[in-house]
């Protein structure tokens, strides 16, 4: 579980880590909805193939009843733009599914498409983001940008959702608890499992059980054994070799007898009866320790934690210590985790004191057992001695909320703003090309640049806000909600990442993105991050943009007639 297990492998060709030029093979132009293809044909047929469009990709509501989101998936979006190209067999397939009367020249048009005429602006990956603020802004020929919609949404939606879920688990657990992602077996297929491992690590987890994710993304991999391993042993006679070599000498010792002698010493201290200790479990622990003497972390709840699992582990751990090895700890996968962890920790402290092994008191206690965010908060309230959580189902499937709901909306065509109206104000779009800025306060004693106060959207022809200058911030749709802000720091959010067929920014490493996520959360006020009744973060517009939105709204909204 804790500590990577190294096994000798046969010589096989190494797979290098994915670079920005490489991507999962299923991420291709045909990974889209059919209506994107049919719209592209209709645009093409209507002579709108060169119309210049602007689209915003954003979400309307934060997930998990929270008030923040972590933006993730940008690098995969850039890989998609870089590799965007219809293959000949893609065109041959489309010819079988589109109507027979489709103009053959449209297929030639698709075959020659690339994204060199598209420009993409984005918020840095790993940044805390909020509703209505564009995560991506795409500018380019209408049919081409339309064809990108579905794939970009699928690359951003789940990535941001699971990274946010991971960040919430990290906030719940605190900075000093190790978090391991164990969700591959429960994920929505292999692609979902790989994405989950990558973005949980980005969101604040320390490692994964997913070996392929470790190989592809450089994530630390963790794991030891399951209940099946313990159940596979029934008696000490199944241990074929009883000897273990000392860590720093050539001496070989009868390890089975050494464990038995330690169990005899431990029985009165742990108030356990030696004859009640399960011999199959003991054999499993001994066998695993002999295979991986430097990586021993035992699953102790197969039979009885207090009467068998913990005594067996302690005996094996002390025997390893005699031979110069340092065990890792134990895992609890069932039962009352708060109570059991406290009991186990107390046992470790007793052993440490009795046998003068101070490090024993601090052995790792891993808890798994279908843990969710609320479980961690509950354990914190009860008091526990867990220092590592292994989390799977609730993390990677995002059971609390299975989708983020990002949308991709046309906001401008040929420099003319476009606006989608709705009786639901939440679904009304903000028209036109917009720049976004984050305004920070002057409370720098808590974090380097103070806490974020508000995100401000404005038209590109407006001068950017400046530190120390008062700016009017208005709610996009509620006239009475407005305030002046004099920011101590102003951060432009949207940066040009793709232009003229090239990536325009240096792409950060995974560790740099993790640090950005950590910094961005530190600069977010605690009341926005709390689990219960968090305060909504303010996303505002300038007075000029506010008037522009409402003038266009009034012009486009139909006027009813009473009779």
XYZ file of C-alpha atoms in Angstrom:
563
model
C 0.000 0.000 0.000
C 2.544 2.567 1.080
C 5.851 2.420 -0.691
C 6.278 1.366 -4.262
C 6.876 -2.334 -4.741
C 9.703 -3.081 -7.165
C 9.585 -6.436 -8.940
C 12.091 -7.792 -11.422
C 10.531 -7.695 -14.856
C 11.507 -9.463 -18.062
C 13.288 -7.273 -20.593
C 10.612 -5.519 -22.661
C 10.697 -2.346 -24.736
C 10.027 0.676 -22.533
C 7.034 2.914 -23.242
C 8.056 6.542 -22.866
C 5.837 8.992 -21.039
C 3.307 10.789 -23.219
C 4.468 14.106 -24.638
C 2.351 16.978 -25.896
C 2.512 15.404 -29.355
C 0.921 12.146 -28.211
C -2.610 11.341 -27.120
C -4.951 8.476 -26.499
C -5.807 7.071 -29.927
C -9.557 7.471 -29.452
C -9.226 11.267 -29.162
C -9.677 12.119 -32.842
C -12.038 14.170 -35.028
C -14.645 11.400 -35.117
C -14.893 11.435 -31.311
C -17.781 13.853 -31.672
C -21.542 14.047 -31.956
C -23.095 13.537 -35.370
C -24.755 16.932 -35.275
C -21.337 18.599 -35.300
C -20.689 16.986 -38.694
C -24.132 17.837 -40.046
C -23.855 21.448 -38.842
C -20.418 21.717 -40.426
C -21.901 20.538 -43.723
C -24.780 22.978 -43.465
C -22.352 25.827 -42.692
C -20.218 24.769 -45.646
C -23.245 24.495 -47.930
C -24.461 27.945 -46.790
C -21.136 29.559 -47.725
C -20.359 30.225 -44.038
C -17.124 28.277 -44.099
C -15.000 31.419 -43.593
C -17.284 33.171 -41.081
C -15.188 34.159 -38.069
C -16.677 32.809 -34.850
C -15.950 33.120 -31.136
C -17.046 30.382 -28.714
C -16.791 30.263 -24.912
C -16.408 27.002 -22.978
C -17.578 27.414 -19.367
C -19.788 25.851 -16.687
C -22.841 27.233 -14.946
C -22.579 25.779 -11.438
C -19.812 24.440 -9.198
C -19.987 20.699 -8.473
C -20.510 18.763 -5.218
C -22.607 21.514 -3.569
C -19.377 23.483 -3.381
C -18.299 26.917 -4.520
C -15.072 26.226 -6.398
C -13.814 24.096 -9.275
C -10.327 23.072 -10.430
C -9.751 23.553 -14.169
C -8.112 20.519 -15.765
C -7.716 18.996 -19.212
C -6.028 21.899 -21.025
C -2.959 19.955 -22.121
C -5.162 17.259 -23.659
C -7.118 19.959 -25.506
C -3.880 21.302 -26.957
C -2.802 17.818 -28.019
C -6.151 17.460 -29.749
C -5.706 20.719 -31.660
C -2.176 19.748 -32.638
C -3.214 16.317 -33.913
C -6.586 17.300 -35.418
C -6.797 15.700 -38.849
C -9.419 13.585 -40.592
C -7.942 10.353 -41.936
C -8.924 8.832 -45.259
C -10.799 6.009 -43.544
C -12.670 8.608 -41.433
C -13.945 10.162 -44.654
C -14.833 6.761 -46.071
C -16.875 6.027 -42.949
C -18.671 9.392 -43.096
C -19.615 8.687 -46.703
C -21.535 5.640 -45.459
C -23.497 7.497 -42.772
C -24.249 10.901 -44.282
C -27.042 11.203 -46.854
C -26.231 10.082 -50.383
C -26.873 13.586 -51.741
C -24.033 15.086 -49.647
C -21.763 17.106 -51.938
C -18.535 15.127 -52.547
C -16.510 18.343 -52.270
C -17.438 18.540 -48.580
C -15.417 15.376 -47.974
C -12.411 16.974 -49.661
C -12.936 19.996 -47.405
C -12.876 17.780 -44.292
C -9.839 15.863 -45.479
C -7.831 19.085 -45.772
C -8.942 20.661 -42.472
C -6.521 21.532 -39.672
C -6.575 23.996 -36.773
C -3.960 26.456 -38.003
C -6.670 29.116 -38.372
C -7.972 28.587 -34.826
C -6.822 30.626 -31.820
C -7.376 29.330 -28.292
C -7.235 31.351 -25.073
C -7.365 29.483 -21.779
C -7.015 29.781 -18.042
C -3.908 28.019 -16.711
C -4.524 24.365 -15.899
C -4.796 23.707 -12.165
C -6.332 27.118 -11.402
C -9.404 27.477 -9.171
C -12.238 28.625 -11.455
C -15.840 29.720 -11.104
C -19.142 29.647 -13.040
C -19.673 31.826 -16.124
C -15.967 32.618 -16.541
C -14.711 31.154 -19.864
C -12.215 28.363 -19.282
C -11.493 28.344 -23.011
C -12.198 30.930 -25.680
C -11.868 29.738 -29.251
C -11.745 31.981 -32.300
C -11.728 30.701 -35.858
C -13.734 29.675 -38.912
C -17.229 28.682 -37.825
C -17.335 25.090 -39.194
C -13.909 24.215 -37.807
C -14.537 25.528 -34.289
C -17.949 23.849 -34.294
C -16.292 20.521 -35.070
C -14.081 20.911 -31.980
C -16.949 21.375 -29.498
C -17.810 17.868 -28.324
C -14.230 16.654 -28.001
C -13.108 19.713 -26.067
C -16.065 19.313 -23.725
C -15.303 15.659 -23.065
C -11.628 16.512 -22.406
C -12.477 19.279 -19.914
C -15.675 18.107 -18.205
C -14.514 14.910 -16.510
C -10.950 16.123 -15.962
C -12.135 19.213 -14.082
C -14.804 17.272 -12.193
C -12.490 14.576 -10.849
C -9.658 17.045 -10.131
C -12.149 19.090 -8.087
C -13.343 15.961 -6.290
C -9.740 15.077 -5.448
C -9.096 18.617 -4.195
C -12.149 18.376 -1.928
C -10.870 15.086 -0.480
C -7.520 16.780 0.108
C -9.165 19.695 1.918
C -11.179 17.260 4.049
C -8.160 15.118 4.951
C -5.699 17.974 5.525
C -2.157 18.368 4.269
C -0.533 15.774 6.543
C -2.596 12.750 5.472
C -1.475 10.624 2.533
C -4.185 10.127 -0.100
C -3.999 7.215 -2.543
C -6.321 6.663 -5.500
C -7.532 3.071 -5.842
C -10.328 3.552 -8.361
C -9.266 1.725 -11.526
C -11.470 -1.319 -10.915
C -14.511 0.905 -10.297
C -13.916 3.529 -13.006
C -16.042 3.960 -16.114
C -13.847 1.850 -18.354
C -10.092 1.916 -18.957
C -10.055 5.457 -20.362
C -11.996 6.723 -17.353
C -9.612 4.881 -15.067
C -6.510 6.418 -16.646
C -8.022 9.913 -16.670
C -9.070 9.535 -13.034
C -5.566 8.555 -11.942
C -4.023 11.495 -13.782
C -6.444 14.168 -12.576
C -6.748 12.862 -9.006
C -2.983 13.269 -8.765
C -3.310 16.763 -10.217
C -6.048 17.494 -7.688
C -3.900 16.642 -4.677
C -3.598 12.860 -4.265
C -0.170 11.400 -3.525
C -0.259 8.227 -5.592
C -2.293 5.625 -7.432
C -2.632 1.863 -7.626
C -2.877 2.189 -11.433
C 0.401 0.872 -12.812
C -0.179 2.087 -16.380
C -0.958 5.596 -15.103
C 2.335 5.506 -13.247
C 4.155 4.546 -16.416
C 2.421 7.075 -18.690
C 2.160 10.076 -16.359
C 4.949 9.583 -13.822
C 2.538 9.203 -10.878
C 3.891 7.325 -7.827
C 2.317 3.862 -7.682
C 1.397 2.190 -4.403
C 0.059 -1.173 -3.320
C 0.722 -4.380 -1.389
C -1.827 -7.192 -1.081
C -5.554 -7.926 -0.846
C -7.761 -10.256 1.228
C -7.307 -12.962 -1.407
C -3.628 -13.194 -0.539
C -4.401 -13.715 3.150
C -7.186 -16.191 2.385
C -4.883 -18.222 0.148
C -2.892 -19.448 3.193
C -4.260 -21.836 5.816
C -1.240 -22.905 7.857
C 2.438 -22.203 8.530
C 3.337 -25.471 6.770
C 2.631 -23.713 3.456
C 5.741 -21.559 3.894
C 8.284 -23.359 1.726
C 11.375 -21.426 2.785
C 11.624 -20.416 6.441
C 14.840 -18.394 6.311
C 15.316 -14.678 5.679
C 18.666 -13.003 5.178
C 19.693 -10.129 7.447
C 19.488 -6.738 5.717
C 23.145 -5.872 6.302
C 24.837 -9.226 6.838
C 25.113 -12.664 5.285
C 23.399 -14.254 8.280
C 20.214 -16.221 7.492
C 17.620 -16.652 10.235
C 14.636 -18.969 10.684
C 12.124 -16.171 10.227
C 9.057 -18.288 11.054
C 10.475 -19.245 14.453
C 11.523 -15.641 15.091
C 7.971 -14.445 14.428
C 6.587 -17.127 16.751
C 8.919 -16.056 19.547
C 7.800 -12.451 19.159
C 4.173 -13.498 19.246
C 4.807 -15.214 22.579
C 6.295 -11.979 23.969
C 3.461 -9.860 22.584
C 0.524 -11.938 23.800
C 0.376 -10.599 27.393
C 1.045 -7.015 26.273
C -1.715 -7.077 23.655
C -4.115 -9.080 25.826
C -4.493 -11.640 23.076
C -4.498 -15.423 23.276
C -1.783 -16.910 21.081
C -3.928 -19.891 20.120
C -6.637 -17.550 18.751
C -4.282 -15.933 16.239
C -5.125 -17.184 12.751
C -2.211 -19.261 11.445
C -3.188 -18.789 7.793
C -3.055 -15.031 8.247
C 0.267 -15.344 10.038
C 1.618 -17.453 7.186
C 0.437 -14.848 4.657
C 2.111 -12.000 6.526
C 5.350 -13.990 6.931
C 5.395 -14.957 3.246
C 4.779 -11.393 2.127
C 7.454 -10.083 4.475
C 9.950 -12.574 3.090
C 9.094 -11.481 -0.458
C 9.187 -7.728 0.268
C 10.958 -7.196 3.600
C 11.332 -3.430 3.040
C 7.731 -2.816 1.940
C 5.566 -4.637 4.483
C 2.111 -3.165 4.933
C -0.427 -5.789 5.975
C -4.185 -5.929 5.562
C -5.276 -6.885 9.090
C -9.079 -7.213 8.927
C -9.474 -10.543 7.108
C -10.414 -12.381 10.336
C -10.265 -10.227 13.478
C -8.313 -6.984 13.706
C -7.553 -6.916 17.438
C -7.293 -10.638 18.232
C -5.444 -11.790 15.119
C -4.521 -9.217 12.487
C -2.657 -6.706 14.641
C -0.837 -9.295 16.811
C 0.285 -11.144 13.679
C 1.501 -7.927 12.081
C 3.347 -6.764 15.212
C 5.141 -10.098 15.534
C 6.209 -9.990 11.867
C 7.222 -6.309 12.144
C 9.401 -6.878 15.223
C 11.003 -9.933 13.641
C 11.825 -7.818 10.573
C 13.317 -5.190 12.855
C 15.624 -7.813 14.356
C 16.952 -8.438 10.847
C 17.488 -4.772 10.019
C 14.266 -4.098 8.083
C 11.673 -1.421 8.772
C 8.006 -2.377 8.096
C 5.529 0.231 6.790
C 2.264 -0.378 8.668
C -1.231 -1.826 8.329
C -4.437 -1.326 6.349
C -8.002 -1.387 7.676
C -10.677 -2.153 5.090
C -13.740 -2.673 7.269
C -15.253 -2.003 10.662
C -15.362 1.130 12.788
C -12.399 2.932 11.279
C -12.180 5.691 13.895
C -12.288 3.265 16.859
C -10.035 0.639 15.298
C -7.416 3.149 14.160
C -7.191 4.617 17.662
C -6.893 1.125 19.175
C -4.212 0.113 16.680
C -2.256 3.328 17.261
C -2.385 2.728 21.016
C -1.074 -0.794 20.420
C 1.776 0.550 18.316
C 2.681 2.988 21.089
C 2.649 0.222 23.715
C 4.940 -1.926 21.563
C 7.239 1.043 20.912
C 7.602 1.737 24.623
C 7.830 -1.867 25.804
C 10.464 -3.008 23.303
C 12.330 0.300 22.824
C 11.442 0.744 19.143
C 10.289 4.413 19.001
C 9.516 4.338 15.259
C 6.850 1.683 15.878
C 4.509 4.314 17.346
C 4.386 6.134 14.009
C 3.709 3.232 11.664
C 1.260 3.970 8.872
C -2.411 3.154 9.360
C -4.186 3.075 6.010
C -7.988 3.122 5.842
C -10.026 2.164 2.801
C -13.581 0.706 2.830
C -15.680 2.785 0.380
C -14.630 6.135 1.828
C -16.248 9.362 0.644
C -15.713 13.018 1.536
C -18.368 12.918 4.278
C -16.689 9.842 5.806
C -13.461 11.796 6.235
C -15.260 14.743 7.840
C -17.025 12.299 10.185
C -13.756 10.585 11.102
C -12.205 13.979 11.811
C -15.075 14.808 14.158
C -14.836 11.455 15.953
C -11.071 11.534 16.283
C -8.941 8.950 14.489
C -5.337 7.844 14.093
C -5.358 7.228 10.338
C -2.521 8.758 8.360
C -3.383 7.436 4.899
C -6.657 6.975 3.013
C -7.067 4.672 0.030
C -10.066 5.924 -1.940
C -11.684 4.434 -5.021
C -15.338 4.384 -5.993
C -16.543 7.728 -4.629
C -13.457 9.478 -5.967
C -13.196 8.288 -9.569
C -16.907 7.892 -10.313
C -17.746 11.196 -8.593
C -20.851 9.549 -7.110
C -21.892 12.757 -5.383
C -22.216 14.452 -8.802
C -21.398 12.501 -11.971
C -21.052 15.429 -14.421
C -19.785 19.009 -14.356
C -21.932 20.332 -17.183
C -19.546 22.518 -19.165
C -21.140 24.137 -22.211
C -19.768 25.543 -25.467
C -21.617 28.626 -26.660
C -21.328 30.889 -29.674
C -20.842 34.466 -28.433
C -19.747 36.270 -31.594
C -19.939 35.803 -35.381
C -18.122 38.078 -37.820
C -17.533 40.575 -34.970
C -21.275 40.676 -34.219
C -22.145 39.554 -30.659
C -24.586 36.677 -30.290
C -26.687 35.939 -27.207
C -28.746 32.910 -26.248
C -31.873 33.896 -24.309
C -33.798 31.700 -21.917
C -36.558 31.940 -19.339
C -33.957 30.430 -16.994
C -31.526 33.287 -16.318
C -28.786 30.758 -15.507
C -28.846 29.700 -19.169
C -28.618 33.191 -20.647
C -25.219 33.603 -22.283
C -22.977 36.646 -21.991
C -22.417 37.877 -25.555
C -19.262 38.946 -27.299
C -15.578 38.368 -26.814
C -14.585 38.894 -23.173
C -11.403 39.194 -21.167
C -11.266 37.926 -17.584
C -9.321 39.220 -14.582
C -9.019 38.077 -10.976
C -8.923 40.862 -8.423
C -7.142 40.223 -5.115
C -7.488 41.908 -1.750
C -4.790 43.240 0.543
C -4.773 40.518 3.230
C -1.349 39.158 2.381
C -0.574 37.911 5.884
C -2.535 34.752 5.064
C -1.125 34.112 1.575
C 1.457 35.645 -0.724
C -0.800 38.006 -2.675
C -3.948 38.211 -0.568
C -7.199 36.388 -1.202
C -9.155 36.512 -4.437
C -12.102 38.927 -4.138
C -13.870 38.733 -7.477
C -13.466 37.607 -11.092
C -14.232 40.446 -13.489
C -15.337 40.032 -17.110
C -15.019 42.934 -19.508
C -14.920 43.747 -23.203
C -11.496 43.588 -24.897
C -11.596 47.306 -25.785
C -11.835 48.295 -22.106
C -8.595 49.158 -20.267
C -7.544 46.379 -17.873
C -8.150 47.029 -14.169
C -5.089 48.275 -12.299
C -3.975 47.648 -8.714
C -5.112 50.454 -6.427
C -7.656 51.844 -8.910
C -11.322 51.618 -7.998
C -13.421 49.539 -10.397
C -17.198 49.016 -10.423
C -18.090 45.319 -10.358
C -21.659 44.402 -11.255
C -23.634 41.185 -11.115
C -24.252 40.172 -14.753
C -28.031 39.985 -14.375
C -29.129 41.488 -11.026
C -29.176 45.283 -11.210
C -28.961 45.947 -7.471
C -25.891 43.767 -6.877
C -22.825 45.941 -7.420
C -19.736 47.053 -5.520
C -16.565 49.048 -5.959
C -13.319 47.125 -5.640
C -9.822 48.584 -5.276
C -7.648 45.523 -5.924
C -4.208 45.063 -4.426
C -3.319 42.747 -7.303
C -4.831 42.051 -10.734
C -4.289 38.744 -12.542
C -5.263 38.267 -16.220
C -6.904 34.841 -16.451
C -7.115 34.120 -20.191
C -3.817 33.535 -22.007
C -3.225 32.675 -25.652
C -2.237 28.998 -25.724
C -2.728 28.136 -29.423
C -2.279 30.303 -32.507
C -1.291 29.727 -36.142
C -0.959 26.005 -35.554
C 1.433 26.279 -32.609
C 1.347 26.120 -28.820
C 2.153 29.608 -27.525
C 2.923 28.922 -23.862
C 5.377 26.629 -22.128
C 3.368 23.706 -20.827
C 4.051 23.063 -17.133
C 4.972 19.711 -15.645
C 2.483 17.783 -13.536
C 4.310 18.886 -10.382
C 4.035 22.518 -11.457
C 0.301 22.127 -12.075
C -0.087 20.514 -8.648
C 1.711 23.472 -7.091
C -0.494 25.908 -9.012
C -3.581 24.120 -7.724
C -2.252 24.350 -4.186
C -1.390 28.052 -4.532
C -4.712 28.879 -6.154
C -6.620 27.176 -3.334
C -4.561 29.044 -0.744
C -5.559 32.298 -2.427
C -9.238 31.292 -2.215
C -10.955 32.332 1.007
C -11.731 29.529 3.440
C -15.466 30.293 3.447
C -15.574 29.550 -0.303
C -13.903 26.161 0.320
C -15.753 24.946 3.412
C -17.792 21.769 3.087
C -20.997 23.077 4.695
C -22.817 26.108 3.268
C -19.842 27.654 1.448
C -20.044 31.315 0.431
C -20.551 31.831 -3.325
C -17.619 33.521 -5.019
C -18.447 36.703 -6.943
C -18.182 36.719 -10.730
C -18.893 40.219 -12.018
C -18.885 42.335 -15.155
C -17.856 45.928 -15.712
C -20.516 48.600 -16.012
C -19.887 48.831 -19.758
C -20.315 45.084 -20.292
C -23.392 45.068 -18.057
C -25.084 47.748 -20.202
C -24.025 45.985 -23.391
C -25.522 42.664 -22.229
C -28.836 44.197 -21.208
C -29.185 46.400 -24.284
C -28.663 43.368 -26.519
C -31.051 41.332 -24.366
C -33.779 43.929 -24.791
C -33.153 44.159 -28.528
C -33.284 40.380 -29.068
C -36.119 39.520 -26.690
C -39.520 39.389 -28.462
C -42.180 41.803 -27.257
C -45.445 40.192 -26.332
C -48.858 41.543 -27.282
C -51.935 41.450 -25.066
C -55.438 41.332 -26.506
